Amino acid sequence: MGSWAEIFQNPNIKNRGISGDVTEGILYRISEITESQPLQVFLMIGTNDLAKEETKEFTFSQICKIVKTIQSQAPKTEIIVQSILPVNAVYGKFSGHTGNTDKIKWCNAKLKDWCFENEIIFVDLFIHLKNENDDLLNPDFTYDGLHLNGKGYNKWANVIRPLVK
């Protein structure tokens, strides 16, 4: 739901995220992205897979499959894999999503290692958006424990700003 073109003041930036999307959805539509041979793709996916009771192993492998597919279809595109964001059950909403902190952390650790092994940029958003004293989404950055508010998107943007071309 981020207005990335507005945040970065660049009309060439396209947000292809779809609310409620899962890795299968991205794989189904991936040619819509790769056919334009984008300069960069910033990928952040996985929360909804875990909420729909996909295993952490499946979610991790699907994210890797998305990256490999982009590499195959758009070999000059730089891919930046972003960690799955933290969640927080404090608001009592989205219980299917907000109870997955351990699975999110597992996926993020595996993604970080996989990206390092495959020379792909990995950005740990989780560490920047969580509380200082635990692994839950900082309430300053959300209005419901799952989705980010403006302050959360600004924090995210500041983390990735040095990577945006």
GROMACS .gro file of C-alpha atoms in nm:
model
  165
    1MET     CA    1   0.000   0.000   0.000
    2GLY     CA    2   0.305   0.226  -0.013
    3SER     CA    3   0.295   0.517  -0.256
    4TRP     CA    4   0.655   0.456  -0.359
    5ALA     CA    5   0.653   0.685  -0.665
    6GLU     CA    6   0.537   0.967  -0.440
    7ILE     CA    7   0.772   0.881  -0.154
    8PHE     CA    8   1.074   0.880  -0.386
    9GLN     CA    9   0.940   1.152  -0.616
   10ASN     CA   10   0.995   0.926  -0.915
   11PRO     CA   11   0.705   0.839  -1.149
   12ASN     CA   12   0.905   0.546  -1.290
   13ILE     CA   13   0.872   0.354  -0.964
   14LYS     CA   14   0.579   0.113  -0.980
   15ASN     CA   15   0.427  -0.060  -0.681
   16ARG     CA   16   0.314  -0.400  -0.801
   17GLY     CA   17   0.206  -0.517  -0.458
   18ILE     CA   18  -0.149  -0.643  -0.420
   19SER     CA   19  -0.322  -0.653  -0.083
   20GLY     CA   20  -0.356  -1.011   0.035
   21ASP     CA   21  -0.121  -1.145  -0.234
   22VAL     CA   22   0.080  -1.464  -0.191
   23THR     CA   23   0.391  -1.600  -0.360
   24GLU     CA   24   0.182  -1.807  -0.605
   25GLY     CA   25   0.014  -1.485  -0.719
   26ILE     CA   26   0.347  -1.322  -0.792
   27LEU     CA   27   0.468  -1.628  -0.982
   28TYR     CA   28   0.144  -1.631  -1.184
   29ARG     CA   29   0.187  -1.265  -1.286
   30ILE     CA   30   0.565  -1.240  -1.293
   31SER     CA   31   0.593  -1.191  -1.669
   32GLU     CA   32   0.396  -0.867  -1.626
   33ILE     CA   33   0.697  -0.742  -1.430
   34THR     CA   34   0.983  -0.897  -1.622
   35GLU     CA   35   0.860  -0.813  -1.972
   36SER     CA   36   0.959  -0.449  -1.916
   37GLN     CA   37   1.308  -0.554  -1.803
   38PRO     CA   38   1.307  -0.322  -1.500
   39LEU     CA   39   1.629  -0.175  -1.368
   40GLN     CA   40   1.548  -0.302  -1.018
   41VAL     CA   41   1.293  -0.515  -0.836
   42PHE     CA   42   1.244  -0.475  -0.463
   43LEU     CA   43   1.073  -0.792  -0.341
   44MET     CA   44   0.889  -0.824  -0.010
   45ILE     CA   45   0.646  -1.114   0.019
   46GLY     CA   46   0.562  -1.396   0.258
   47THR     CA   47   0.336  -1.261   0.532
   48ASN     CA   48   0.016  -1.380   0.364
   49ASP     CA   49   0.159  -1.722   0.274
   50LEU     CA   50   0.235  -1.783   0.640
   51ALA     CA   51  -0.108  -1.652   0.742
   52LYS     CA   52  -0.272  -1.896   0.502
   53GLU     CA   53  -0.091  -2.173   0.686
   54GLU     CA   54   0.173  -2.242   0.425
   55THR     CA   55   0.483  -2.382   0.591
   56LYS     CA   56   0.784  -2.163   0.651
   57GLU     CA   57   0.983  -2.397   0.426
   58PHE     CA   58   0.732  -2.357   0.142
   59THR     CA   59   0.726  -1.978   0.185
   60PHE     CA   60   1.105  -1.956   0.178
   61SER     CA   61   1.134  -2.179  -0.129
   62GLN     CA   62   0.865  -1.982  -0.312
   63ILE     CA   63   1.049  -1.653  -0.251
   64CYS     CA   64   1.367  -1.811  -0.387
   65LYS     CA   65   1.169  -1.935  -0.689
   66ILE     CA   66   1.044  -1.580  -0.755
   67VAL     CA   67   1.401  -1.448  -0.749
   68LYS     CA   68   1.526  -1.723  -0.982
   69THR     CA   69   1.239  -1.658  -1.222
   70ILE     CA   70   1.316  -1.286  -1.234
   71GLN     CA   71   1.682  -1.366  -1.294
   72SER     CA   72   1.587  -1.598  -1.577
   73GLN     CA   73   1.336  -1.366  -1.746
   74ALA     CA   74   1.513  -1.034  -1.678
   75PRO     CA   75   1.882  -1.115  -1.634
   76LYS     CA   76   1.995  -0.751  -1.613
   77THR     CA   77   1.745  -0.661  -1.342
   78GLU     CA   78   1.896  -0.601  -1.000
   79ILE     CA   79   1.693  -0.783  -0.735
   80ILE     CA   80   1.673  -0.660  -0.379
   81VAL     CA   81   1.512  -0.912  -0.144
   82GLN     CA   82   1.358  -0.750   0.160
   83SER     CA   83   1.282  -0.934   0.480
   84ILE     CA   84   0.928  -1.015   0.581
   85LEU     CA   85   0.804  -0.740   0.809
   86PRO     CA   86   0.735  -0.791   1.179
   87VAL     CA   87   0.378  -0.814   1.305
   88ASN     CA   88   0.211  -0.735   1.637
   89ALA     CA   89  -0.105  -0.881   1.794
   90VAL     CA   90  -0.150  -0.588   2.034
   91TYR     CA   91  -0.451  -0.459   1.836
   92GLY     CA   92  -0.631  -0.794   1.841
   93LYS     CA   93  -0.666  -0.799   1.462
   94PHE     CA   94  -0.538  -1.034   1.193
   95SER     CA   95  -0.471  -1.322   1.431
   96GLY     CA   96  -0.376  -1.546   1.139
   97HIS     CA   97  -0.097  -1.305   1.054
   98THR     CA   98   0.017  -1.170   1.388
   99GLY     CA   99   0.096  -1.505   1.548
  100ASN     CA  100   0.372  -1.589   1.301
  101THR     CA  101   0.674  -1.407   1.444
  102ASP     CA  102   0.884  -1.722   1.484
  103LYS     CA  103   0.808  -1.835   1.128
  104ILE     CA  104   0.884  -1.487   0.993
  105LYS     CA  105   1.216  -1.479   1.175
  106TRP     CA  106   1.303  -1.826   1.043
  107CYS     CA  107   1.221  -1.725   0.684
  108ASN     CA  108   1.418  -1.403   0.717
  109ALA     CA  109   1.726  -1.585   0.849
  110LYS     CA  110   1.708  -1.837   0.563
  111LEU     CA  111   1.656  -1.561   0.306
  112LYS     CA  112   1.953  -1.365   0.439
  113ASP     CA  113   2.181  -1.670   0.410
  114TRP     CA  114   2.043  -1.769   0.068
  115CYS     CA  115   2.088  -1.417  -0.067
  116PHE     CA  116   2.446  -1.405   0.060
  117GLU     CA  117   2.524  -1.741  -0.101
  118ASN     CA  118   2.368  -1.627  -0.430
  119GLU     CA  119   2.513  -1.274  -0.431
  120ILE     CA  120   2.174  -1.106  -0.406
  121ILE     CA  121   2.115  -0.794  -0.201
  122PHE     CA  122   1.918  -0.861   0.118
  123VAL     CA  123   1.766  -0.582   0.323
  124ASP     CA  124   1.662  -0.656   0.679
  125LEU     CA  125   1.354  -0.440   0.727
  126PHE     CA  126   1.246  -0.650   1.026
  127ILE     CA  127   1.522  -0.510   1.249
  128HIS     CA  128   1.427  -0.152   1.159
  129LEU     CA  129   1.054  -0.188   1.219
  130LYS     CA  130   1.043  -0.401   1.532
  131ASN     CA  131   1.035  -0.286   1.892
  132GLU     CA  132   1.371  -0.237   2.061
  133ASN     CA  133   1.294  -0.487   2.336
  134ASP     CA  134   1.116  -0.764   2.142
  135ASP     CA  135   1.050  -0.888   1.789
  136LEU     CA  136   0.706  -0.732   1.743
  137LEU     CA  137   0.614  -0.458   1.498
  138ASN     CA  138   0.664  -0.122   1.666
  139PRO     CA  139   0.316   0.030   1.726
  140ASP     CA  140   0.454   0.365   1.608
  141PHE     CA  141   0.475   0.217   1.257
  142THR     CA  142   0.131   0.055   1.227
  143TYR     CA  143  -0.238   0.121   1.278
  144ASP     CA  144  -0.347  -0.241   1.313
  145GLY     CA  145  -0.043  -0.459   1.391
  146LEU     CA  146  -0.001  -0.575   1.031
  147HIS     CA  147  -0.016  -0.284   0.788
  148LEU     CA  148   0.220   0.010   0.804
  149ASN     CA  149   0.115   0.369   0.858
  150GLY     CA  150   0.286   0.671   0.700
  151LYS     CA  151   0.562   0.673   0.960
  152GLY     CA  152   0.627   0.304   0.894
  153TYR     CA  153   0.651   0.356   0.520
  154ASN     CA  154   0.885   0.650   0.572
  155LYS     CA  155   1.109   0.432   0.790
  156TRP     CA  156   1.107   0.163   0.521
  157ALA     CA  157   1.187   0.420   0.253
  158ASN     CA  158   1.480   0.555   0.451
  159VAL     CA  159   1.623   0.205   0.486
  160ILE     CA  160   1.611   0.133   0.111
  161ARG     CA  161   1.680   0.487  -0.014
  162PRO     CA  162   2.054   0.425  -0.065
  163LEU     CA  163   1.973   0.129  -0.293
  164VAL     CA  164   1.714   0.294  -0.518
  165LYS     CA  165   1.852   0.382  -0.861
   0.00000   0.00000   0.00000
